[in-house]
XYZ file of C-alpha atoms in Angstrom:
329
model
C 26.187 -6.873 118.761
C 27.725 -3.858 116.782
C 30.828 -5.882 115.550
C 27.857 -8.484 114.411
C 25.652 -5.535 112.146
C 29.600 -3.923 110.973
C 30.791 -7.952 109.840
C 26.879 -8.448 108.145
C 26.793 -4.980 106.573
C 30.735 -5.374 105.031
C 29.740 -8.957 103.549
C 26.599 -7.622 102.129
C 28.342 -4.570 100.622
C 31.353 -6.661 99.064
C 28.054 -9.024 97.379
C 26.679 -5.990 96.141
C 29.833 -4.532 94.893
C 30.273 -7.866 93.719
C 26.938 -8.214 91.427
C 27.375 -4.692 90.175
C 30.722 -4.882 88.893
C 29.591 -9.113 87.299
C 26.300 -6.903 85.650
C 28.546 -3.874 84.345
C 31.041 -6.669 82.803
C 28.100 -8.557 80.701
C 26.177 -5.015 79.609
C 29.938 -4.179 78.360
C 30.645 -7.650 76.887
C 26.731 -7.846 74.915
C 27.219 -4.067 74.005
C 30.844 -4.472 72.409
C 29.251 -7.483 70.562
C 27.079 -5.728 68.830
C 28.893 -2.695 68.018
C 30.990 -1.732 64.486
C 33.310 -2.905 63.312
C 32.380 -6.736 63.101
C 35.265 -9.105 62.571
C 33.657 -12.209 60.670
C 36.972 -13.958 60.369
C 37.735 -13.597 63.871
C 33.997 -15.375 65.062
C 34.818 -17.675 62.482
C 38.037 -18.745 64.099
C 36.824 -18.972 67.087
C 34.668 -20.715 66.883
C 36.803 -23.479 65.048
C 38.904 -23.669 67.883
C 36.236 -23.646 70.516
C 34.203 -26.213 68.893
C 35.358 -28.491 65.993
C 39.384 -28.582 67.313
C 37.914 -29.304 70.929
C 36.054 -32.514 69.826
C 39.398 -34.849 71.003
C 39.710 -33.325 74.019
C 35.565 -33.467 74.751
C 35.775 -37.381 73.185
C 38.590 -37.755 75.736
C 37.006 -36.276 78.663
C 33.453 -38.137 78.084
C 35.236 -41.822 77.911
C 37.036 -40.968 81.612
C 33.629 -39.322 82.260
C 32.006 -42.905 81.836
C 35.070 -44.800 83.333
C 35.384 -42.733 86.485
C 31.753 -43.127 87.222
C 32.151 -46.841 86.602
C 34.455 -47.910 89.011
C 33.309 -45.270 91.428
C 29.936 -47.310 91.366
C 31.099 -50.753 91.372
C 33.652 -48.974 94.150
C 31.001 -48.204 96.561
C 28.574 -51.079 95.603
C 31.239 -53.625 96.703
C 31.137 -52.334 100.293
C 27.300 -53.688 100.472
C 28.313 -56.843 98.702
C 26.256 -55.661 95.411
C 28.971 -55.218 92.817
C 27.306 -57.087 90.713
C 24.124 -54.685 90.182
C 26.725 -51.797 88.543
C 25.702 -53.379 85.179
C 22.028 -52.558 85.956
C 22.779 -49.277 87.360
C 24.255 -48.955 83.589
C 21.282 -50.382 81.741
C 19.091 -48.592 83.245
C 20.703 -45.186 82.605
C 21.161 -45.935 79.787
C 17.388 -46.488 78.766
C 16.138 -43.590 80.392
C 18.724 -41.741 78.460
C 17.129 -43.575 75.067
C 13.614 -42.275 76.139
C 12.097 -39.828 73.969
C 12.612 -36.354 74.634
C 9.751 -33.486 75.156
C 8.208 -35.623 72.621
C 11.235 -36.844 70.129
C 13.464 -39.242 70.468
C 16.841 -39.409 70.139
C 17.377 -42.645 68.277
C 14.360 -42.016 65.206
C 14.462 -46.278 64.375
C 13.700 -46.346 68.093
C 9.505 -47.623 67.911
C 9.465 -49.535 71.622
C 10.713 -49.977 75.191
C 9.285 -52.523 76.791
C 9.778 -52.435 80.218
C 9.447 -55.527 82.897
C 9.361 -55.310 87.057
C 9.188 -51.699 87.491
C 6.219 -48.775 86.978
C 6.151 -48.178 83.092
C 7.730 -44.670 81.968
C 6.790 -42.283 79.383
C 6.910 -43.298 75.766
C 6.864 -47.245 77.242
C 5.028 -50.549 77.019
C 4.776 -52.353 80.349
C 5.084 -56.692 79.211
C 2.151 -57.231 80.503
C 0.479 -55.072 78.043
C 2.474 -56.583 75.300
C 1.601 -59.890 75.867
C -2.380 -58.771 76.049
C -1.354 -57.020 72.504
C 0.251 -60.340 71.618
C -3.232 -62.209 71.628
C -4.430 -59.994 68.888
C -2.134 -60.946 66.410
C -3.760 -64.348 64.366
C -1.423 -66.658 63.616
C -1.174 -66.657 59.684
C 0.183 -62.318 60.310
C 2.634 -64.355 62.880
C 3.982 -66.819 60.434
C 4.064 -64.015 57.812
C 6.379 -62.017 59.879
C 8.803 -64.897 61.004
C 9.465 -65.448 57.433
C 10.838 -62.218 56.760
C 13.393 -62.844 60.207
C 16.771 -64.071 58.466
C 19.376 -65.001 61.437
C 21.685 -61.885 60.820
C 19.111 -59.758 61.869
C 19.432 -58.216 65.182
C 17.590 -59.785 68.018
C 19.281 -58.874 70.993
C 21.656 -55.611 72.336
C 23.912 -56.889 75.593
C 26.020 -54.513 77.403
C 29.610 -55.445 78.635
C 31.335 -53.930 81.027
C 34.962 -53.845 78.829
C 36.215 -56.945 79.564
C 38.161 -56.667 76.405
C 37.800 -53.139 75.517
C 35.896 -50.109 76.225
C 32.778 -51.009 77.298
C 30.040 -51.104 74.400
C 26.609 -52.830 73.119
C 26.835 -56.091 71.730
C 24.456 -56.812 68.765
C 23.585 -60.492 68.283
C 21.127 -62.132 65.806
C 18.732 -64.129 65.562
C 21.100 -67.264 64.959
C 21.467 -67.313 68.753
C 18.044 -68.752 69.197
C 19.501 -71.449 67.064
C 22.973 -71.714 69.318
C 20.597 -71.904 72.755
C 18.353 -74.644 71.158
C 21.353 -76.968 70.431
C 22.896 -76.479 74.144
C 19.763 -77.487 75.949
C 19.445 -80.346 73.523
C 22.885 -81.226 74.122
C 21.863 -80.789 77.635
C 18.621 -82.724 77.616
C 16.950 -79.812 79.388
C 13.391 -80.282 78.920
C 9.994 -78.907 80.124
C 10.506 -81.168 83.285
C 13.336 -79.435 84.301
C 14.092 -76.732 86.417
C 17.046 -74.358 86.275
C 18.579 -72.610 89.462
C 19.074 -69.387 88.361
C 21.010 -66.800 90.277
C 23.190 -65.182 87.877
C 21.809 -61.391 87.406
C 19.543 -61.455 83.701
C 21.073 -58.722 82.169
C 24.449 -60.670 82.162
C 24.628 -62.997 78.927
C 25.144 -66.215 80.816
C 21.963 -66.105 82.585
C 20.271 -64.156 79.578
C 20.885 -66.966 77.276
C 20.831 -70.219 79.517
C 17.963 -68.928 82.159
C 16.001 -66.891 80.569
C 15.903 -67.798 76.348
C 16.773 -71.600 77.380
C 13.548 -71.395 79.396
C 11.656 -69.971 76.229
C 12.609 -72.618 73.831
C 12.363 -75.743 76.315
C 9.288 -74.807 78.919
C 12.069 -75.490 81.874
C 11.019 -73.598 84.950
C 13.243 -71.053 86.466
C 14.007 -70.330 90.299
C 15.238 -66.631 90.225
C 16.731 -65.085 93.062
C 17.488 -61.219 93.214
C 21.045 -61.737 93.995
C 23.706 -64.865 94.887
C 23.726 -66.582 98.019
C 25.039 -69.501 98.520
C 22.758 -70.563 101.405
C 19.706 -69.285 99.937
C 20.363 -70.974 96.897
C 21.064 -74.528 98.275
C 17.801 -74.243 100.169
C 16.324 -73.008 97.078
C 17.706 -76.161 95.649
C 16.702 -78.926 97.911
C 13.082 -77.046 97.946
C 12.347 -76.654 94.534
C 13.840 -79.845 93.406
C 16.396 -77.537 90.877
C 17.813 -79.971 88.091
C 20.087 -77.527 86.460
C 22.918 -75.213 88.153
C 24.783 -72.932 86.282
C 28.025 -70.671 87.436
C 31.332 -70.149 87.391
C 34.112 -71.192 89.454
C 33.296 -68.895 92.494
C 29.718 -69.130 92.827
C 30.367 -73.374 92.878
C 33.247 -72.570 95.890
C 30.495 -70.524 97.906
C 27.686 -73.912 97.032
C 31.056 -76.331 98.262
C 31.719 -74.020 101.451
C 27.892 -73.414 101.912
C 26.982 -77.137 101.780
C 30.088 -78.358 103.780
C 28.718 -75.946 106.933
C 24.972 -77.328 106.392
C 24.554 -80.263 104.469
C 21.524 -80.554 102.609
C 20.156 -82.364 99.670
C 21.092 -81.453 96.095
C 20.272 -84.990 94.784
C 17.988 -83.733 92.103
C 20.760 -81.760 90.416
C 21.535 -83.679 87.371
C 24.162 -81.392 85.049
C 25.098 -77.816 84.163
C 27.405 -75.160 83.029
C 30.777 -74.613 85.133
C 33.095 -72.791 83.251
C 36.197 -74.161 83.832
C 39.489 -75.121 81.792
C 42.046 -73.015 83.706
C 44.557 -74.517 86.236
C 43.087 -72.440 88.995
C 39.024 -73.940 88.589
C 39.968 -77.644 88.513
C 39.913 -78.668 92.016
C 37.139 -76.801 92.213
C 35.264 -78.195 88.737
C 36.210 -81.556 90.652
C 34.593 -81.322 93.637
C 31.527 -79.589 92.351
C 31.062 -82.508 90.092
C 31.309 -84.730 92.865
C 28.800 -83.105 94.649
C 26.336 -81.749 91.791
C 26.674 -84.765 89.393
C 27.851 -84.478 85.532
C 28.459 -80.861 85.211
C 29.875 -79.760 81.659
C 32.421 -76.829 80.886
C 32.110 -74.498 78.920
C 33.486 -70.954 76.945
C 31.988 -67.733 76.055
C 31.992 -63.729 76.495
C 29.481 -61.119 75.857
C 31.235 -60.113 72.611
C 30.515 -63.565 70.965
C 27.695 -65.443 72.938
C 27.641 -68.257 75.551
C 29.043 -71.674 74.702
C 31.263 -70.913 71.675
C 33.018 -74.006 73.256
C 30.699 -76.467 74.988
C 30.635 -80.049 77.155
C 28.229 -82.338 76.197
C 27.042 -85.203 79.178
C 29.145 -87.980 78.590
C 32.522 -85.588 78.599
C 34.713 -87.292 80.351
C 36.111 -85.585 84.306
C 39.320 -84.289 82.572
C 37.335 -82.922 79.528
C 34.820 -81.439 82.173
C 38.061 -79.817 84.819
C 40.647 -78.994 82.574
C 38.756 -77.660 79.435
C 36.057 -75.934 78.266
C 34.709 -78.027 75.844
C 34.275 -78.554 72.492
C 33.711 -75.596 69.558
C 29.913 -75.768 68.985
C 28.343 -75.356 65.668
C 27.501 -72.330 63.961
């Protein structure tokens, strides 16, 4: 018991001793600061070194910063099989970073965030409320205010994850309304269709031919919270789904999925499979066997969906082995 009060009363004496001396170091520091002579050239200089010559290395350390954190998320995502949410994770820090600040925010042209599916935030608009806002606005203010759109101006700000570079927002305009309306017409998606739609929104393929292809046709969508293939074929067979969408390894989990349980996919009648490398082909062939007339097709975040683009009478080779034809505009 006395070694136990001589080891307690040592460690508390070294923390004391410890404090002291850290409290009689700053009184010295603050009181030399202030005391004659005072070299202005010397503050100066450093603080030229400290701040504007350490702007590489802090540049430097906050793109790692970003990078690390990155593939640390996707890292530890992948072991529960939802890598593909580390682009939400993203977009959603990144608009709670954009939210104003103890009352200002940090982007001034910044008027709205509108926010869908989750409690709304401070300084936020929940869609619900903007659609009741919507129904005040008389039609002859609407037309007045799509006049003044011209398609350069930005509609839309997509995040990629780097594919081709460092990752960065996208800014697209308005002319992609125009680019979705000619693929579902090349498409012959309708109001009577319904598109199968398990590719996350925030990610440009399902942003562009779920979601805005739905706005501009009245398709219905069948949204699932992530990919599976079994879920999806039942999903399928259920909700009579017309149009299926993917890429190469989403139609290999349908293929393996539907060879294990069979069930009936008779009502899908085209879609996007975007093939035209050696490795897709036997796949592109055996989805089309099974799916019907599905088209390929090209495109990245950087430039949009279907830069390159099938059409329904594309022949099998055209369909496996390509991606399509350059589409207008």
């Amino acid at each position: 018991m006395r070694a136990l009060a001589l080891r307690l009363g040592e460690g508390t004496q070294n923390m004391l001793l410890y404090l002291g001396g850290l409290s009689q170091l700053g009184w010295q520091a603050l009181a030399q600061g202030v005391r004659p002579p005072y070299d202005l050239f010397s503050l100066l200089r450093q603080i030229d070194l400290v701040g504007v010559r350490s702007l590489g290395v802090i540049a430097v350390a906050a793109v790692f910063t970003g990078l690390v954190l990155a593939l640390q998320t996707a890292y530890a995502l992948a072991r529960f099989g939802a890598k593909a949410v580390s682009g939400m994770i993203v977009g959603l820090a990144m608009v709670r970073e954009l939210m104003p600040v103890a009352g200002a925010s940090r982007l001034p042209a910044l008027e709205r965030i509108v926010v869908l599916g989750e409690a709304p935030g401070p300084a936020t608009i929940p869609w619900a409320e903007l659609l009741e806002r919507s129904a005040t606005v008389d039609e002859a203010t609407r037309a007045a205010r799509a006049e003044t759109v011209e398609p350069e101006d930005l509609a839309f700000l997509m995040y990629t994850s780097g594919t081709t570079g460092l990752p960065k927002g996208v800014m697209h305009g308005h002319r992609m309304i125009r680019n979705v309306t000619d693929r579902a017409f090349r498409l012959a998606i309708t109001e009577q269709d319904v598109i199968m739609m398990y590719l996350p929104l925030f990610h440009l393929f399902a942003f562009s031919e779920g979601m805005l292809t739905s706005m501009v046709t009245g398709a219905r969508q069948v949204l699932t919270e992530t990919f599976h293939p079994d879920e999806s074929l039942a999903l399928i067979a259920r909700e009579r789904a017309t149009v299926l969408h993917g890429f190469d390894t989403h139609y290999k989990e349908l293929l393996d999925a539907h060879a294990r349980q069979p069930c009936d996919v008779a009502s899908v009648r085209t879609g996007i499979l975007a093939a035209g490398m050696a490795s897709s082909a036997s796949i592109a062939r055996r989805a089309r066997a099974l799916f019907g007339p599905l088209v390929s097709g090209y495109g990245m975040s950087e430039l949009g969906v279907g830069v390159a683009i099938g059409s329904l009478d594309s022949t099998e080779e055209q369909s496996c082995e390509a991606s399509g034809f350059p589409a207008p505009g």
